[in-house]
PDB file of C-alpha atoms and ligand atoms in Angstrom:
ATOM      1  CA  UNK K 287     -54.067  38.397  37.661  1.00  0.00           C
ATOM      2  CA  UNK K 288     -53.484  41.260  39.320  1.00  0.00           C
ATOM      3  CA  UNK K 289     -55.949  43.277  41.428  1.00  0.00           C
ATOM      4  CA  UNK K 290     -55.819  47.202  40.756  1.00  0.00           C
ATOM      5  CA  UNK K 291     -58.273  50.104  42.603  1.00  0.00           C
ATOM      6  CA  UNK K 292     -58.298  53.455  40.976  1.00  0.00           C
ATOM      7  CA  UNK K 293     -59.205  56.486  43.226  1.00  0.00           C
ATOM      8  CA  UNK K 294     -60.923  59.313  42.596  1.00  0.00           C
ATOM      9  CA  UNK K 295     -60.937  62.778  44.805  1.00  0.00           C
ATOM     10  CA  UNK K 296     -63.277  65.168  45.125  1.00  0.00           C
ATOM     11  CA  UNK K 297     -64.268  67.777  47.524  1.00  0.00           C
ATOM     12  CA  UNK K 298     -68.264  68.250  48.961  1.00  0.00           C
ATOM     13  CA  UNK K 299     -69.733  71.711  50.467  1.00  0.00           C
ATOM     14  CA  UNK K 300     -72.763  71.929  51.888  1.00  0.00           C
ATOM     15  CA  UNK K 301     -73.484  75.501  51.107  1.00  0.00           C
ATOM     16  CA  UNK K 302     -72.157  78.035  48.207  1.00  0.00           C
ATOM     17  CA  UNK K 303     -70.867  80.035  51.250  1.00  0.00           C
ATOM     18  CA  UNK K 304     -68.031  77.265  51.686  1.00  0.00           C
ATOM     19  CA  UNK K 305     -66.580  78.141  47.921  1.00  0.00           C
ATOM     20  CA  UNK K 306     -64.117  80.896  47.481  1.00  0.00           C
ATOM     21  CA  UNK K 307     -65.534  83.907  45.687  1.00  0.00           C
ATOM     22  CA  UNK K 308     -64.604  83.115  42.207  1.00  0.00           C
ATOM     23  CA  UNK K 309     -66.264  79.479  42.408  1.00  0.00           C
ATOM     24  CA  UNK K 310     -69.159  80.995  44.039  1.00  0.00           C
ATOM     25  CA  UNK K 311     -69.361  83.654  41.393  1.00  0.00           C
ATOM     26  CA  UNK K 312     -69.163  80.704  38.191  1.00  0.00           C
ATOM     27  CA  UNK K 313     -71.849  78.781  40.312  1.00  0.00           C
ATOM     28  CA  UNK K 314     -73.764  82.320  40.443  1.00  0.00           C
ATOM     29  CA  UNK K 315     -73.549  82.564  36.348  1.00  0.00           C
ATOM     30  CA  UNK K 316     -74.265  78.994  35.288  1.00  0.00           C
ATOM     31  CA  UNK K 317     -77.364  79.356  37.706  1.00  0.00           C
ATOM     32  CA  UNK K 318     -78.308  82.114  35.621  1.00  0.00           C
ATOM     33  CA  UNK K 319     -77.633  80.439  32.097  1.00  0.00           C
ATOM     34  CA  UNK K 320     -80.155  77.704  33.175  1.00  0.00           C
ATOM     35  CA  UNK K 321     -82.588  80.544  32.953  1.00  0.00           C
ATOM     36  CA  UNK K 322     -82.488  80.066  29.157  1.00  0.00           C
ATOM     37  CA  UNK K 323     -82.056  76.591  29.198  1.00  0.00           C
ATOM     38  CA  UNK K 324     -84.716  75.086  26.459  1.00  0.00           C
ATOM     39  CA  UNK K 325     -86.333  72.429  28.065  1.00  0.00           C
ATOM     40  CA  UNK K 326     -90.132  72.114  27.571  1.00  0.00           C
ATOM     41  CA  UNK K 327     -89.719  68.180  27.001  1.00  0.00           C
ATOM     42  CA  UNK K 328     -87.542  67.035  29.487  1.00  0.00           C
ATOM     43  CA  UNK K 329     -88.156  70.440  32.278  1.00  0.00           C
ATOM     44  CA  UNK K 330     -85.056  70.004  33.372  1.00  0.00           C
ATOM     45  CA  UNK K 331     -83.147  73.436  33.039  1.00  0.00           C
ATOM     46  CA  UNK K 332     -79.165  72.591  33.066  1.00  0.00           C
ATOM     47  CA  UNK K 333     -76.376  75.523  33.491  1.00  0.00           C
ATOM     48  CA  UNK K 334     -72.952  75.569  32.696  1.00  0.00           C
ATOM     49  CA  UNK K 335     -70.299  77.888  33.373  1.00  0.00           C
ATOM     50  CA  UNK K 336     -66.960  77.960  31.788  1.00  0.00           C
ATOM     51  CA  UNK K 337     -63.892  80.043  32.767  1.00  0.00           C
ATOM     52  CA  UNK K 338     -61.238  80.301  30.648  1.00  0.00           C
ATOM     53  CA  UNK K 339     -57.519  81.278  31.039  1.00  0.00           C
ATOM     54  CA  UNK K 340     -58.311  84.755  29.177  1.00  0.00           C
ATOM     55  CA  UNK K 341     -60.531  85.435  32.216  1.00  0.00           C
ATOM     56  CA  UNK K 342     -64.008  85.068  30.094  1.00  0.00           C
ATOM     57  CA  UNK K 343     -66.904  83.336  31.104  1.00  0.00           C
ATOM     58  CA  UNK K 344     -69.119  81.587  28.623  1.00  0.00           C
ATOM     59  CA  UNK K 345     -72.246  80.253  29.474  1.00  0.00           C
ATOM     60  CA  UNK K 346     -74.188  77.303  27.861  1.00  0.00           C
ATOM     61  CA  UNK K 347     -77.412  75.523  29.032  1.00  0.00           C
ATOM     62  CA  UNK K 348     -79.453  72.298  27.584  1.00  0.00           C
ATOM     63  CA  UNK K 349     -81.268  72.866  24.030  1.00  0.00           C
ATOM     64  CA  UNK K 350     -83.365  70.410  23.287  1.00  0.00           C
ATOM     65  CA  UNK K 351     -85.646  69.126  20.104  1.00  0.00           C
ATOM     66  CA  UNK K 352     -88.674  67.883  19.538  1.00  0.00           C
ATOM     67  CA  UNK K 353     -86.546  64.853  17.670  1.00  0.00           C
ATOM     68  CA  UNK K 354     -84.955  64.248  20.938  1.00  0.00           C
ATOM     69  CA  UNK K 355     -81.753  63.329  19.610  1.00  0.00           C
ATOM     70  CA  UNK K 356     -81.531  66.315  18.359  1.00  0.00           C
ATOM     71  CA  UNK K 357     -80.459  68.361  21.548  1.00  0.00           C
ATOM     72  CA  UNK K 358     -77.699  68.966  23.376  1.00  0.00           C
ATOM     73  CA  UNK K 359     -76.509  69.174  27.119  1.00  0.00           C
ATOM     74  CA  UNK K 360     -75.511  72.507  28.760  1.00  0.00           C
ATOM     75  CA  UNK K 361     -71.920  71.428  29.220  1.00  0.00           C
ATOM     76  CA  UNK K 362     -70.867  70.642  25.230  1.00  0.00           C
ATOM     77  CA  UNK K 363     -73.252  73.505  24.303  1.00  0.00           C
ATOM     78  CA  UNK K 364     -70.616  75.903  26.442  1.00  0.00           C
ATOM     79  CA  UNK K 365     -68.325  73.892  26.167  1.00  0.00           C
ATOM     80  CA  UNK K 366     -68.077  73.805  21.997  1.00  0.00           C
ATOM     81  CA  UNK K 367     -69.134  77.830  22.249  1.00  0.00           C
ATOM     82  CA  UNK K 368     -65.442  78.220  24.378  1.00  0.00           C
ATOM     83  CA  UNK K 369     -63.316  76.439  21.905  1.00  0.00           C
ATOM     84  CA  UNK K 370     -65.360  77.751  18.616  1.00  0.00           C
ATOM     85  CA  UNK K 371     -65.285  81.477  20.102  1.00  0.00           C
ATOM     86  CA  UNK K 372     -62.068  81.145  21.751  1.00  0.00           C
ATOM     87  CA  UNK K 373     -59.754  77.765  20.272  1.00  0.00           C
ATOM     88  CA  UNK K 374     -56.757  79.340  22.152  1.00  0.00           C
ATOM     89  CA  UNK K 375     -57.951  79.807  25.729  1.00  0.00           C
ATOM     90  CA  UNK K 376     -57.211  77.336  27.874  1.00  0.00           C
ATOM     91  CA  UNK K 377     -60.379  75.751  29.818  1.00  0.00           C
ATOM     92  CA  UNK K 378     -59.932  76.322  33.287  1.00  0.00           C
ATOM     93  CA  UNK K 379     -63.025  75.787  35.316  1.00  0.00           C
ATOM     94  CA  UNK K 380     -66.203  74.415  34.122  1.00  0.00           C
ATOM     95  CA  UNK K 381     -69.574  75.154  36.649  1.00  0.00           C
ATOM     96  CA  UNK K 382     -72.951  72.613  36.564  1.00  0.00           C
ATOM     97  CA  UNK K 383     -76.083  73.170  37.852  1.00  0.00           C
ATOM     98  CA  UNK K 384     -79.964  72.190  37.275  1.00  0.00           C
ATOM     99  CA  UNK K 385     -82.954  72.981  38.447  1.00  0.00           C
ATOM    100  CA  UNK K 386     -86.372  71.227  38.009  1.00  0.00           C
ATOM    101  CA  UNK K 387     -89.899  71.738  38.660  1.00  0.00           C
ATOM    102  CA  UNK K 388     -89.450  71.657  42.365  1.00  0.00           C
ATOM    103  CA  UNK K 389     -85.946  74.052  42.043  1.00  0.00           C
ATOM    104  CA  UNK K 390     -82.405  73.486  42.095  1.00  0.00           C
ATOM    105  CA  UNK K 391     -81.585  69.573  42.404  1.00  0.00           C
ATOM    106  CA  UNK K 392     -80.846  68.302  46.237  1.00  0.00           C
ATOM    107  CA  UNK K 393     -77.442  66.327  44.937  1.00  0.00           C
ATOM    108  CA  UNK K 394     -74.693  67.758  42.860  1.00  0.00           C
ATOM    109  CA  UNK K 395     -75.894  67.520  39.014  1.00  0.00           C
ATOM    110  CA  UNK K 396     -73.481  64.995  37.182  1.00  0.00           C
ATOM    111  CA  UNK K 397     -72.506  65.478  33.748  1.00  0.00           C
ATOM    112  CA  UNK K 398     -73.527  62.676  31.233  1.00  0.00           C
ATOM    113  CA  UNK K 399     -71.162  60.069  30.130  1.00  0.00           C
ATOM    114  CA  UNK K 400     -71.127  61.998  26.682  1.00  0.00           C
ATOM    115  CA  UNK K 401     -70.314  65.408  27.984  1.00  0.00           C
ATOM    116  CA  UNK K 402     -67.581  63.621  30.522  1.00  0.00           C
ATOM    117  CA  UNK K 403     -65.748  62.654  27.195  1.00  0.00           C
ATOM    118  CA  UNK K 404     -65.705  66.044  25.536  1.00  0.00           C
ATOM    119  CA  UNK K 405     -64.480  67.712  28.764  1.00  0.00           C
ATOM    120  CA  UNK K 406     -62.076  65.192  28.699  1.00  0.00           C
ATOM    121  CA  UNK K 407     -60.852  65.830  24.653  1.00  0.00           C
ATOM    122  CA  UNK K 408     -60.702  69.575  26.181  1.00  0.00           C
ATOM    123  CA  UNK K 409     -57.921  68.208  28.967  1.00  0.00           C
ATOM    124  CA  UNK K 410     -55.875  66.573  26.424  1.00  0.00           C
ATOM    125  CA  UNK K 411     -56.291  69.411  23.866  1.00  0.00           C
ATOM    126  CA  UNK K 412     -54.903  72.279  26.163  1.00  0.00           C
ATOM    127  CA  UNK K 413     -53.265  69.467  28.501  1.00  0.00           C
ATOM    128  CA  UNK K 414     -54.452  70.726  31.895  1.00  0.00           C
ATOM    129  CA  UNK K 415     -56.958  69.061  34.740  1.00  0.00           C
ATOM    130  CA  UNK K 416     -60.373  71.266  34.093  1.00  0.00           C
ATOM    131  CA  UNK K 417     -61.624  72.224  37.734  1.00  0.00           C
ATOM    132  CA  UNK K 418     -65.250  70.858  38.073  1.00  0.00           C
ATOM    133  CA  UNK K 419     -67.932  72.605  40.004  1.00  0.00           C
ATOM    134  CA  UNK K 420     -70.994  70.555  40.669  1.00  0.00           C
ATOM    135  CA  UNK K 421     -73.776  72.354  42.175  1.00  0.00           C
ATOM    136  CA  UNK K 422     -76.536  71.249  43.898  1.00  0.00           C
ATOM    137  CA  UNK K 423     -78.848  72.455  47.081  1.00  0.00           C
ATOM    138  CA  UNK K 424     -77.478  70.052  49.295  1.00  0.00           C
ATOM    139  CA  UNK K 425     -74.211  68.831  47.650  1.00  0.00           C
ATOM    140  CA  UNK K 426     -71.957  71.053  46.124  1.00  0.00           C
ATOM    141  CA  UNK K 427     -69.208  68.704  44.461  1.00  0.00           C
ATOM    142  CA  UNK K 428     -65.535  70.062  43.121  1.00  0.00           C
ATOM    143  CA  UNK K 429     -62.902  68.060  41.748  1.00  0.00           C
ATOM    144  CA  UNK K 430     -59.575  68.707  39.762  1.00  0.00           C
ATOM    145  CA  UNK K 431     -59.682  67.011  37.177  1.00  0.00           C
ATOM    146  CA  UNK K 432     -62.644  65.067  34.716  1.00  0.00           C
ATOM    147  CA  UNK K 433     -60.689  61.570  35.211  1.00  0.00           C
ATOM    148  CA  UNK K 434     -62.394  61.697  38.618  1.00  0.00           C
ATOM    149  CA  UNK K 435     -65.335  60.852  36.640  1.00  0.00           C
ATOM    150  CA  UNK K 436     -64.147  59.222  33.496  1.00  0.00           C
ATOM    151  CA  UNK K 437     -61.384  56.403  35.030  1.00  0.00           C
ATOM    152  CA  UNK K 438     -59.899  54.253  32.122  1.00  0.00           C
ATOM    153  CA  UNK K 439     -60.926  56.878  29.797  1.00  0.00           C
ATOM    154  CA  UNK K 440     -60.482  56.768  26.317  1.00  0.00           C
ATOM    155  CA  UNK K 441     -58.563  59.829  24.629  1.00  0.00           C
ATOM    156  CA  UNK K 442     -56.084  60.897  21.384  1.00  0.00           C
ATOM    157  CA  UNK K 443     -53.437  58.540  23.074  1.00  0.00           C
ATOM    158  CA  UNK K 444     -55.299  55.550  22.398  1.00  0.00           C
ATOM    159  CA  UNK K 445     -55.910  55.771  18.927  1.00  0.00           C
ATOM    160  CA  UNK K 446     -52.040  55.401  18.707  1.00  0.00           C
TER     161      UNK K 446
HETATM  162  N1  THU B 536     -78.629  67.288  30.437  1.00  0.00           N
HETATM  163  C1  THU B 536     -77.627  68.200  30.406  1.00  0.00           C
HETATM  164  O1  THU B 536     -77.781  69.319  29.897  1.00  0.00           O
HETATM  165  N2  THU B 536     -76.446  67.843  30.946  1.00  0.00           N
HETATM  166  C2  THU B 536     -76.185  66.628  31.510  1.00  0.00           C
HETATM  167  O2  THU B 536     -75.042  66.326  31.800  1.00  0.00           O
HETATM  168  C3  THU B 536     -77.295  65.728  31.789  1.00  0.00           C
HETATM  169  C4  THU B 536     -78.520  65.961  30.998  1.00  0.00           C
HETATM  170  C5  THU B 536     -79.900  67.654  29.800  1.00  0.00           C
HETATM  171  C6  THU B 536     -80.245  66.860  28.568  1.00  0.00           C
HETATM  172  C7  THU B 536     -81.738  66.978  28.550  1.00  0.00           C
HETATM  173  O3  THU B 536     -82.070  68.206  27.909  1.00  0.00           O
HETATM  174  C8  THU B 536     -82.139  67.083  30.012  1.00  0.00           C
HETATM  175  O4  THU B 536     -80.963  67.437  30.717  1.00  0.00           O
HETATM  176  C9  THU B 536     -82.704  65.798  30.600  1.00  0.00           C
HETATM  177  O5  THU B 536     -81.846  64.740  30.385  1.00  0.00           O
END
């Protein structure tokens, strides 16, 4: 049996001022999509940001229900609105942030196993790494690529 180690790379800031301008900027937006976020169950307020190849931005934040299963995260709700608005564009960058009742969270928010897999089916689709942005007071997380978070994933490839 053989023993195999996957690595992952990511970068950390400690501050937005560390980002370049245009990562700083999609931070700046999905910040301001949690604004809308509908929360009142969970009062957790999650922004994304999404830039795509034709230079828009499109914003999504969590929406949930009152039949709890019924909501949906802030990533897939951008996410979905990119390829349903724009199937074309190429997703190039995707930004995530959160705040709660005491403000934006210390560590870098994390995307949910659920919305790792759909940015992944938006890799294979328009077969290129999507930058992430994970934002957080202390922790500001970027990586090239969901795999970093999704090793051994599952995709169109396996259902060969
Ligand atoms: N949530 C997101 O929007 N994105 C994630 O990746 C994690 C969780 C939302 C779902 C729910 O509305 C609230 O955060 C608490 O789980």
């Amino acid at each position: 049996m053989e023993n195999k180690k996957i690595e992952i790379q990511y970068f950390e800031a400690s501050s937005l001022a560390e980002l370049t301008e245009n990562d700083a900027f999609l931070v700046a937006k999905a910040r301001e999509a949690s604004l809308n976020a509908w929360a009142p169950y969970s009062k957790f307020n999650v922004g994304a940001a999404i830039l795509l190849d034709n230079d828009e931005i499109i914003l999504g934040n969590n929406q949930e229900n009152a039949a709890y299963p019924s909501g949906l995260c802030a990533e897939r709700v951008a996410l979905f609105s990119a390829n349903a608005n724009y199937p074309e564009s190429v997703v190039k960058t995707i930004a995530i942030t959160a705040f709660n009742s005491k403000g934006l969270i210390k560590e870098a928010a994390k995307p949910c196993g659920a919305c790792r897999q759909a940015i992944l089916e938006a890799e294979v689709r328009f077969n290129q790494p999507i930058r992430l942005i994970l934002d957080g007071a202390n922790s500001i997380i970027i990586m090239e690529g969901i795999k970093n978070l999704l090793p051994l994933s599952f995709d169109k490839n396996d259902l060969d």
